[in-house]
Short mmCIF file of C-alpha atoms and ligand atoms in Angstrom, two decimals:
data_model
loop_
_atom_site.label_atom_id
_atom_site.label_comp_id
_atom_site.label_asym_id
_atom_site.label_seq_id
_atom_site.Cartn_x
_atom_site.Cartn_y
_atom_site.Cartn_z
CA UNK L 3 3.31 23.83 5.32
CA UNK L 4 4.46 20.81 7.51
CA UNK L 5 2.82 17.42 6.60
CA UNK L 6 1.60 17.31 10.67
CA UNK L 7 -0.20 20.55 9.56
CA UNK L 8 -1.31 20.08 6.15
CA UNK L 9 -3.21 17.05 7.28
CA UNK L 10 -5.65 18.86 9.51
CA UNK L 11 -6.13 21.67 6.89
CA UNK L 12 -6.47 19.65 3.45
CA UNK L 13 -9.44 18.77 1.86
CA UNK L 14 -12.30 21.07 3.66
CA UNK L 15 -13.98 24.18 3.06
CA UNK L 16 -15.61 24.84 6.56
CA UNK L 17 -16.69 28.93 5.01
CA UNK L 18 -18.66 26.64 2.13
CA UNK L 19 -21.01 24.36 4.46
CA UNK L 20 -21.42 27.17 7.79
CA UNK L 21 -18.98 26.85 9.58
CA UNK L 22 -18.96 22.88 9.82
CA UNK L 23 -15.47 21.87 10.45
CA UNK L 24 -15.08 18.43 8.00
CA UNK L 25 -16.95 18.17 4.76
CA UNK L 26 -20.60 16.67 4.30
CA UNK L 27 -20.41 13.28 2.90
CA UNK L 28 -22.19 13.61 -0.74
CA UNK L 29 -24.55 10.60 -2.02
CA UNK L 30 -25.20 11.52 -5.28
CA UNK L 31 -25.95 9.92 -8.52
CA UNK L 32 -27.57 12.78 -11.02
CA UNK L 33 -26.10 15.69 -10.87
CA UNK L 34 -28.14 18.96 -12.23
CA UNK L 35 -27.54 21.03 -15.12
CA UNK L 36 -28.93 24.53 -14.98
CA UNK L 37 -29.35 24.23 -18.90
CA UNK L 38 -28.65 22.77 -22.11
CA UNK L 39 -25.71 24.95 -22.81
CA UNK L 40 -24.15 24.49 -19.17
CA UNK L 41 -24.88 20.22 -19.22
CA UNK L 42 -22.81 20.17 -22.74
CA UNK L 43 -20.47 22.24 -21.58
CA UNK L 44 -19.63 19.78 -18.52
CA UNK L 45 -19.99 16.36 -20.69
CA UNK L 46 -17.00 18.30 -22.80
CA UNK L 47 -14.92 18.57 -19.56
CA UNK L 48 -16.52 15.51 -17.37
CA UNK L 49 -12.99 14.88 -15.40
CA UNK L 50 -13.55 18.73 -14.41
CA UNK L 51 -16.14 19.41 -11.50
CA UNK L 52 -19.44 17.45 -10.44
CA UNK L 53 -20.44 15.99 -13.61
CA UNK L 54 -21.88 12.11 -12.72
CA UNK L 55 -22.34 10.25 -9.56
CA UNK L 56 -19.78 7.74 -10.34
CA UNK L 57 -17.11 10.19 -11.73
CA UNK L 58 -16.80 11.35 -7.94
CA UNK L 59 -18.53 13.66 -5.65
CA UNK L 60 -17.24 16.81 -4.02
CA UNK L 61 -16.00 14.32 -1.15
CA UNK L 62 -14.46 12.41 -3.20
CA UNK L 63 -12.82 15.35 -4.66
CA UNK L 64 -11.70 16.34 -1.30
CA UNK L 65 -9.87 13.28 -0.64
CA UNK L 66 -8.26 13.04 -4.06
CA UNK L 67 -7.25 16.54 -3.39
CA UNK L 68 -5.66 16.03 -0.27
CA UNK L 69 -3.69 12.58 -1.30
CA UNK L 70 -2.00 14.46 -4.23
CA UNK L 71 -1.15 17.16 -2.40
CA UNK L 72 0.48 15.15 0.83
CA UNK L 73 2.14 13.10 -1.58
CA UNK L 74 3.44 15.51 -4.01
CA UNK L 75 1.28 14.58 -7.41
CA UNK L 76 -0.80 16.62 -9.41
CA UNK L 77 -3.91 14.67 -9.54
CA UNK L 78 -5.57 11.39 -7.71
CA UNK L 79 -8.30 9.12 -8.52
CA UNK L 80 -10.09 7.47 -6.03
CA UNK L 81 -11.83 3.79 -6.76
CA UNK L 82 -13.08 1.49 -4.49
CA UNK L 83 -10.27 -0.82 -3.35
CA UNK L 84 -6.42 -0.92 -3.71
CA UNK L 85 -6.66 -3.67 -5.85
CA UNK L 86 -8.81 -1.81 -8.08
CA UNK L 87 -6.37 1.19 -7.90
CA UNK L 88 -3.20 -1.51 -9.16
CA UNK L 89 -5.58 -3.10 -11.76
CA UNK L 90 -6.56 0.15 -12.93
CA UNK L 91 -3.16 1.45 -13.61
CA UNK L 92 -2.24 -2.12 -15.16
CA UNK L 93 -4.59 -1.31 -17.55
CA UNK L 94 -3.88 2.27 -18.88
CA UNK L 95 -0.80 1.82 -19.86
CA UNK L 96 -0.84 -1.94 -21.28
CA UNK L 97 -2.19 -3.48 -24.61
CA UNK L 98 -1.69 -6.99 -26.33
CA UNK L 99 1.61 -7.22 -27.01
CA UNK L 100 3.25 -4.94 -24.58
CA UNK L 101 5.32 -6.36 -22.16
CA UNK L 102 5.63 -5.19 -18.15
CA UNK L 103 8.76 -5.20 -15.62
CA UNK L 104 7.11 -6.45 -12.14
CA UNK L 105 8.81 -6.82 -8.65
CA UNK L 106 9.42 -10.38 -7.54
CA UNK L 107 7.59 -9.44 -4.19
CA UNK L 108 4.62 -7.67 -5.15
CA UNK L 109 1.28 -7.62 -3.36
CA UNK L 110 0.11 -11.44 -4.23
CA UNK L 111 -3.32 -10.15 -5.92
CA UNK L 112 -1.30 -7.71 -8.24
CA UNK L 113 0.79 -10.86 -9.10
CA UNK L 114 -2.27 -13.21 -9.38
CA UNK L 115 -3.64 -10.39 -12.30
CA UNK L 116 -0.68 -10.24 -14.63
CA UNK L 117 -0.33 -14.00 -14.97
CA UNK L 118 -3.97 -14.43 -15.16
CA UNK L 119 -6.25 -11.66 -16.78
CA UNK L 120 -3.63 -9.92 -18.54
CA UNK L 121 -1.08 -12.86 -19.43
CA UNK L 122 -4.92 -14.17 -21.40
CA UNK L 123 -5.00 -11.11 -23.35
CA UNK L 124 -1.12 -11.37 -24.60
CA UNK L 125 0.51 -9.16 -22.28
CA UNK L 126 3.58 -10.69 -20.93
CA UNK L 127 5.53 -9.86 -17.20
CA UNK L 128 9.09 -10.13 -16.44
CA UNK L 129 9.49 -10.53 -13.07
CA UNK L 130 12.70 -9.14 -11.27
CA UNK L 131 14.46 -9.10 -8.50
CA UNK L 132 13.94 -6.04 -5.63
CA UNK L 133 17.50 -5.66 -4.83
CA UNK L 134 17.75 -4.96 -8.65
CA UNK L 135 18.34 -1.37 -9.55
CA UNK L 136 19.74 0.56 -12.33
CA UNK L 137 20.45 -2.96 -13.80
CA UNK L 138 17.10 -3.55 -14.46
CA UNK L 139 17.98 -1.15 -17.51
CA UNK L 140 19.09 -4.95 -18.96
CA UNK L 141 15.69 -6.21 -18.84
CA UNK L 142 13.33 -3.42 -20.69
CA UNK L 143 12.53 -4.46 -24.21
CA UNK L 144 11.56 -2.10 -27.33
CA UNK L 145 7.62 -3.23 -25.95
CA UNK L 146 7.83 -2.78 -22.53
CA UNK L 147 5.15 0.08 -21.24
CA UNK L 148 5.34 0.03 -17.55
CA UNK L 149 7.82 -0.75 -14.96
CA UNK L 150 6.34 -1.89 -11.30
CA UNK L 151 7.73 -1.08 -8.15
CA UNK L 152 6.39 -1.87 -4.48
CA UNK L 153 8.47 -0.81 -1.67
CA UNK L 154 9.09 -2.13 0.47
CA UNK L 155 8.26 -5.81 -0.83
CA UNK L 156 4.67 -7.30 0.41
CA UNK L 157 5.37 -10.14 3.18
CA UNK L 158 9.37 -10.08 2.77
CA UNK L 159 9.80 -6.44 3.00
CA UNK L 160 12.94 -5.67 0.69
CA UNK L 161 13.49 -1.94 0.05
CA UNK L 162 13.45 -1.13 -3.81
CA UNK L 163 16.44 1.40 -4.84
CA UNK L 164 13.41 3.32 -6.62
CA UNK L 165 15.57 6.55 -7.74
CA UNK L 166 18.00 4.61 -9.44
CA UNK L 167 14.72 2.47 -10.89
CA UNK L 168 12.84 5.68 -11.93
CA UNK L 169 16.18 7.00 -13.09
CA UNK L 170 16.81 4.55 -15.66
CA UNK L 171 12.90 4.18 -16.86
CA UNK L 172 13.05 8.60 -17.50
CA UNK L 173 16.25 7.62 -19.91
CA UNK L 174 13.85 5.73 -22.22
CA UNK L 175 10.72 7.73 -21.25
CA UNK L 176 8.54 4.14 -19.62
CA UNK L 177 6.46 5.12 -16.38
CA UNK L 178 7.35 4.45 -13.47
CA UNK L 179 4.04 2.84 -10.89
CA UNK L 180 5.12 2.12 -7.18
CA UNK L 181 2.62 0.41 -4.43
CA UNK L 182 3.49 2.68 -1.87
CA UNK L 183 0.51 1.30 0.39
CA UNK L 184 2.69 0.71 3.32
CA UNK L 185 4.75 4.04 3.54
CA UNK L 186 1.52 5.61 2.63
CA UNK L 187 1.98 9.73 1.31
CA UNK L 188 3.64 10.57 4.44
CA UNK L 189 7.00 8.25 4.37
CA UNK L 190 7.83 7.75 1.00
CA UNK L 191 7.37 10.79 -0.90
CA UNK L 192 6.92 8.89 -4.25
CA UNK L 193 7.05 11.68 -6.73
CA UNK L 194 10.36 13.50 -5.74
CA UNK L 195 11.56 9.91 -5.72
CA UNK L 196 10.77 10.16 -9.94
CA UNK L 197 7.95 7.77 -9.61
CA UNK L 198 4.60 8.75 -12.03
CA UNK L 199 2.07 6.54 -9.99
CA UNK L 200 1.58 5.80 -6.77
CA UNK L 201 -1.03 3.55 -5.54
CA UNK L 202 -2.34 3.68 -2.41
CA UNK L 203 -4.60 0.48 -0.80
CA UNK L 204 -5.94 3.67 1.40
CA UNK L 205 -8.26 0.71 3.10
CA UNK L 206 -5.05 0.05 5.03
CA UNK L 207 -3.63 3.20 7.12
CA UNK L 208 -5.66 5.95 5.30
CA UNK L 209 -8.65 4.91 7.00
CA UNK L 210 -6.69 3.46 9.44
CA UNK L 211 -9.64 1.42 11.17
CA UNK L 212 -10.43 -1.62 9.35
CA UNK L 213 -13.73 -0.62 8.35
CA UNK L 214 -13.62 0.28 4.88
CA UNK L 215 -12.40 -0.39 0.99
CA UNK L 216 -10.76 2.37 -0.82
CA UNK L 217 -7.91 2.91 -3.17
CA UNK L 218 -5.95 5.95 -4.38
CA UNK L 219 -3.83 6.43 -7.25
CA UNK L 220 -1.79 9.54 -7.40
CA UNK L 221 -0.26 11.03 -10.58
CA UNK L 222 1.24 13.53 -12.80
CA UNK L 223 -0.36 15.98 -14.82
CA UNK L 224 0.32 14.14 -17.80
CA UNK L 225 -0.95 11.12 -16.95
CA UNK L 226 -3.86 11.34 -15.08
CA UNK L 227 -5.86 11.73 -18.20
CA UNK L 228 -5.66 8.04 -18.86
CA UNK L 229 -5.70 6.83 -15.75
CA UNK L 230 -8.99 8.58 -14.64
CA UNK L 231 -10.51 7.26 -18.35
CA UNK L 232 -9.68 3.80 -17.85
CA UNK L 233 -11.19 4.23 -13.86
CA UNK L 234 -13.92 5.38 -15.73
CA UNK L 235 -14.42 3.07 -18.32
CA UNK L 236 -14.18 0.18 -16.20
CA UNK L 237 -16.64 2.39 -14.18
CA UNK L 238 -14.83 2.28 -10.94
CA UNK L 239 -15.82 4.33 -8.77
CA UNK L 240 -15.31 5.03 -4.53
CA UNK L 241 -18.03 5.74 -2.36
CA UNK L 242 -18.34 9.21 -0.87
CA UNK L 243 -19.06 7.36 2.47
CA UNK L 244 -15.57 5.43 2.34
CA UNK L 245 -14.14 9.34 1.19
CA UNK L 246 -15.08 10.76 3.71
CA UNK L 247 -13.74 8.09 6.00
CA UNK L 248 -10.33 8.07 4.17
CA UNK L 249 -10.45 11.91 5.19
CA UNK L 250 -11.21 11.22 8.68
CA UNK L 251 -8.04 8.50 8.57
CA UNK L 252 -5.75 11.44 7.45
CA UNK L 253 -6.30 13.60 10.07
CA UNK L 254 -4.61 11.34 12.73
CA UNK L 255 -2.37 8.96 10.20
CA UNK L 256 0.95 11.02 11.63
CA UNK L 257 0.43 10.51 15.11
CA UNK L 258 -1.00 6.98 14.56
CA UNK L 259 1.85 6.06 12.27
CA UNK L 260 4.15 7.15 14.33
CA UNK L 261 2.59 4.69 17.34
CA UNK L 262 2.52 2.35 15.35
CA UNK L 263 6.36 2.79 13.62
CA UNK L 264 7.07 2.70 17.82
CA UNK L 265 5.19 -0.49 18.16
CA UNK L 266 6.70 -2.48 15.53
CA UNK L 267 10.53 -1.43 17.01
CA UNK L 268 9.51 -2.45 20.64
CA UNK L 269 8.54 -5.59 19.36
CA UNK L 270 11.37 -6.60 17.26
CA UNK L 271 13.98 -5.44 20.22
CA UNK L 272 12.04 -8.35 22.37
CA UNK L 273 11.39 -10.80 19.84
CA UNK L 274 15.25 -10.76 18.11
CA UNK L 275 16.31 -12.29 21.82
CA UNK L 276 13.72 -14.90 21.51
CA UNK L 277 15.20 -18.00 21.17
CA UNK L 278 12.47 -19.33 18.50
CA UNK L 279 12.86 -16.25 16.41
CA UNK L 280 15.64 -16.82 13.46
CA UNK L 281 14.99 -13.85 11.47
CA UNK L 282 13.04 -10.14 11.59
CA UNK L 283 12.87 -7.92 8.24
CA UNK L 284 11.83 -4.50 8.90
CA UNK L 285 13.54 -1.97 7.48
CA UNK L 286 13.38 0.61 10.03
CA UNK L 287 15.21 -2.13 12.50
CA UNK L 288 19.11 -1.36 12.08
CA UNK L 289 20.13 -4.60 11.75
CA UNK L 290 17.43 -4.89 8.75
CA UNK L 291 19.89 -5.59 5.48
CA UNK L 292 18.13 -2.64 3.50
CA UNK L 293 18.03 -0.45 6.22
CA UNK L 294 20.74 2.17 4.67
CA UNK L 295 18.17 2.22 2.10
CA UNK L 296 15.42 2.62 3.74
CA UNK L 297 17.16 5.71 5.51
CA UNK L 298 17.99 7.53 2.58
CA UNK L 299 15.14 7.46 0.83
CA UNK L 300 12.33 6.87 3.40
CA UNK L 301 10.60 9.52 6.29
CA UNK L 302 9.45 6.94 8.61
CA UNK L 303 8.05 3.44 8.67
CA UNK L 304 4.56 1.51 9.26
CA UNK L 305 3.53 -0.84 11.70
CA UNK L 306 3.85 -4.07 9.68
CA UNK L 307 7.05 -6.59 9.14
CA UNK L 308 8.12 -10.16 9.48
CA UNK L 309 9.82 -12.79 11.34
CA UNK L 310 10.37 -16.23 10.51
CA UNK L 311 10.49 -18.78 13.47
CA UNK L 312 13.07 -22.10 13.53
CA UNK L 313 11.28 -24.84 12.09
CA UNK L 314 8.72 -26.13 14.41
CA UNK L 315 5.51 -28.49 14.12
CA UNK L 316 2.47 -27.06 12.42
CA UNK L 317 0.69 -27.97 15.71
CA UNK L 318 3.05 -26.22 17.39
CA UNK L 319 2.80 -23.21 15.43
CA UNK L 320 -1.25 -23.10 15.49
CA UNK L 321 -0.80 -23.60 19.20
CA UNK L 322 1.18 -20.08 19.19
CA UNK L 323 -1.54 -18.72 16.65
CA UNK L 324 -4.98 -20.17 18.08
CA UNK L 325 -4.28 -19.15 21.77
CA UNK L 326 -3.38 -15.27 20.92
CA UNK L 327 -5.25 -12.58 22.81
CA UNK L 328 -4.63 -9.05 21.10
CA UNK L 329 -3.15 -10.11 17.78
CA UNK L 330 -6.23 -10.95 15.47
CA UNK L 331 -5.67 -13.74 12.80
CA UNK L 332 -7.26 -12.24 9.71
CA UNK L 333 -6.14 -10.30 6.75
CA UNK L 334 -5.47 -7.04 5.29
CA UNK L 335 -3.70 -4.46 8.36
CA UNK L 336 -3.36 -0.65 9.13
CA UNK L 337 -6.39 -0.96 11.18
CA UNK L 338 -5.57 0.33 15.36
CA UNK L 339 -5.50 -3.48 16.17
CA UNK L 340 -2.12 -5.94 15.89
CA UNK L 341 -2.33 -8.55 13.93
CA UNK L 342 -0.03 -11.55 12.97
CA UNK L 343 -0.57 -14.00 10.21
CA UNK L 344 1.15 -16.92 9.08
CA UNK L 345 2.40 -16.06 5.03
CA UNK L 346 4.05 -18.07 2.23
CA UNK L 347 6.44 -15.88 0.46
CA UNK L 348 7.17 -19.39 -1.45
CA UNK L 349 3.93 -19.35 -3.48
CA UNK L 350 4.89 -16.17 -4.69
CA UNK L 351 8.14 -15.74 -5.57
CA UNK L 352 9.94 -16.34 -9.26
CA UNK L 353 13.08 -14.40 -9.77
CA UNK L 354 14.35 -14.54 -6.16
CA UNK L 355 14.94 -17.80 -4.11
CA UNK L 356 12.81 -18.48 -1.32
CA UNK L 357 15.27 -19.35 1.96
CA UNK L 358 13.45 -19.72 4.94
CA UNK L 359 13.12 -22.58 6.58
CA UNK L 360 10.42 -22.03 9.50
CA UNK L 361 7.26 -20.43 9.50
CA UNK L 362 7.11 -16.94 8.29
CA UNK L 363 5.09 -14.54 10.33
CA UNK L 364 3.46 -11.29 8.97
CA UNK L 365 2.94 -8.93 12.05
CA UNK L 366 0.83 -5.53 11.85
CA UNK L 367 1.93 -3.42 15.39
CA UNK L 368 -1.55 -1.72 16.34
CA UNK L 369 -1.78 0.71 18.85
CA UNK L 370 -1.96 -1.67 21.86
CA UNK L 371 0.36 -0.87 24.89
CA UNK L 372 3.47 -3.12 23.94
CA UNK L 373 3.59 -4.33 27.50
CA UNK L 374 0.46 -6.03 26.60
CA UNK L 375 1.51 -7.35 22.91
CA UNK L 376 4.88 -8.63 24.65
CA UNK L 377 3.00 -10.12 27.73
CA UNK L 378 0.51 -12.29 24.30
CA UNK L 379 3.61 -13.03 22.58
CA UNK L 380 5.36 -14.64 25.74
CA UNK L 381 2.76 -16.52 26.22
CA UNK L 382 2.50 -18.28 22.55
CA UNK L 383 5.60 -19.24 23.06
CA UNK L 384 5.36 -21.00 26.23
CA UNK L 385 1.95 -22.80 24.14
CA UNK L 386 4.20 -23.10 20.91
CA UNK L 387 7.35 -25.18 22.92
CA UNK L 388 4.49 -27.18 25.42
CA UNK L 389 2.83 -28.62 22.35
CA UNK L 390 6.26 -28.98 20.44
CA UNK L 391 7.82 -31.18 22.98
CA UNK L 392 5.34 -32.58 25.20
CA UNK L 393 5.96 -33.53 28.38
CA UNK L 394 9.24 -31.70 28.73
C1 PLP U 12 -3.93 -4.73 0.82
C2 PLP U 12 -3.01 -4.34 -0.27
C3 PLP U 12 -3.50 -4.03 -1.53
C4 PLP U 12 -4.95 -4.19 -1.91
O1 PLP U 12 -5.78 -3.32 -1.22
P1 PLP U 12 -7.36 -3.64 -1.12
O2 PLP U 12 -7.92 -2.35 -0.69
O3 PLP U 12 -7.48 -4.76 -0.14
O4 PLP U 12 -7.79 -4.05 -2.50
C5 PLP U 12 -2.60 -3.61 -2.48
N1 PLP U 12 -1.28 -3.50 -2.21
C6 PLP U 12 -0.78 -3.80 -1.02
C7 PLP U 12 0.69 -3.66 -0.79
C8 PLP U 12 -1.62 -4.24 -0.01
O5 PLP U 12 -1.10 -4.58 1.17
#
């Protein structure tokens, strides 16, 4: 079955609750036993059926379900953010004195976590570079657990060579986890890729409206046992109301992707002949340096990418920022509305060099008309030279 058509059929039963076309959202806590025998049965097998509130409902089922199988994994767990999801993986697979390969430009948060909590409890990160690939062979040690991939990079948005990554960890039998929050299951089909976890921050295009939390990690067979215990024994759980809105999210995320993939492309054809625009990455743009990659390995791109401006005043810049109409100033993305945020790739970079000069400027395409998002854009830039050279 076609991904277009898988996503209106996974994940519901409309025979099991008459007729009705999506499935109920589930609150539940208890769960009932129909006797002794049957409740001890169940607490043997707790990761199979509806055991406990908090080890998922039959709507959270459904969209664990339906994330594996768009994606290509066995198995998914759902928790409550993406954060959770990364944190959650982190943990499974690393003890005191294990040591973990992480991306250079992983999701800031993720980054924050291994030199914090788990640099505390003796587990030591090696950051490397994103353009590295089956070099990064040099860098695993006899007590490294888990390599880390996120592709394409968070802010800077480098394209990982994840085959030749995955290829190198199967040699020596590590895992392989990728962030694959901004292709989401449809455009970067992680598993045939070799990756064993993917982790979705679903609270981005999965629900797709900026009005929930919700993570997703997919996996293999063989490792979803630990992942779903260590979920569960940092009792993390995702609520069947944010479920059942990551199943609504699927149900449109091709067509809205696709908008939004359109978006992005109009934008970056206007704003590369802007005079105060020095750079774009996007790696569905041509010019992008990883595009080649991007093509080989990728089905399609998101909404979100980055320019950096010439240098300019920082009044000058909040003049561009404060006067915008359609792009909201706020974080997270994936929601229907553009957004564009000022970033600083600097603060969290440490194998790669940091070049830019000027501002840096995350953009999320939403679903406006780009007529409209050029028409906003035009006009911050009239605001952003005014208040840079007065009077002229
Ligand atoms: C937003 C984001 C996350 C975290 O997701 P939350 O649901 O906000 O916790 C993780 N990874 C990436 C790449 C993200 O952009």
């Amino acid at each position: 079955m076609d991904d277009q058509t898988a996503l209106t059929q996974l994940g519901r039963d409309p025979e099991r609750f008459d007729g009705v076309v999506n499935p109920p959202v589930y609150r539940a806590s208890t769960v009932l036993f129909p006797s002794l025998a049957a409740l001890e049965a169940a607490s043997r097998r707790p990761f199979e059926g509806t055991y406990y509130g908090r080890f998922g409902t039959p709507t959270t089922f459904a969209l664990e379900e339906s994330m594996a199988a768009l994606e290509g994994g066995d198995r998914a767990v759902a928790v409550g953010s993406g954060l959770a999801g990364i944190t959650t993986v982190l943990l499974a697979f690393l003890t005191p004195g294990d040591h973990l390969l992480m991306v250079d430009t992983v999701y800031g948060p993720t980054r924050m976590f291994c030199d914090g909590f788990l640099a505390r409890r003796g587990i030591e990160t090696t950051y490397y570079p994103p353009a590295m690939g089956e070099g990064i062979a040099e860098l695993i040690r006899p007590n490294t657990r888990l390599i880390f991939t996120e592709s394409p990079g968070s802010l800077s948005f480098e394209v990982q060579d994840v085959p030749a990554i995955t290829c190198v960890a199967r040699a020596r039998g590590i895992p392989v986890a990728l962030d694959n929050t901004w292709a989401t299951p449809l455009y970067f089909k992680a598993f045939s890729h070799g990756v064993d976890i993917s982790i979705h921050a679903a609270t981005k295009y999965v629900v797709g409206h900026a009005d929930a939390m919700l993570g997703v990690i997919n996996t293999t067979a063989a490792h979803y046992p630990v992942i779903k215990q260590t979920a569960v024994d940092l009792g993390h759980c995702a609520g069947s109301e944010e479920c059942a809105l990551g199943l609504r999210g699927l149900r449109t995320l091709d067509v809205r992707l696709a908008r939004h993939q359109a978006n992005a492309l109009t934008l970056i054809d206007w704003l590369v002949a802007r005079s105060e625009v020095r750079r774009v990455r996007y790696p569905a743009w041509p010019a992008d340096p990883d595009h080649a990659l991007w093509q080989r390995d990728f089905r399609g791109a998101s909404g979100l990418f980055a320019i950096e401006l010439f240098p300019c005043a920082p009044e000058a810049l909040a003049a561009f920022v404060d006067g915008l109409q359609l792009f909201g100033l706020g974080y997270s993305w994936g929601g229907y509305e553009s957004l564009l945020l000022p970033v600083h790739p600097e603060h969290s970079r440490s194998a790669t060099a940091w070049t830019a000069a000027g501002p840096w400027l995350r953009i999320h395409a939403g679903l406006e008309a780009p007529v409209d998002l050029i028409a906003d854009l035009a006009a911050g830039f009239e605001r952003l030279r005014s208040s840079a050279s007065p009077g002229l």
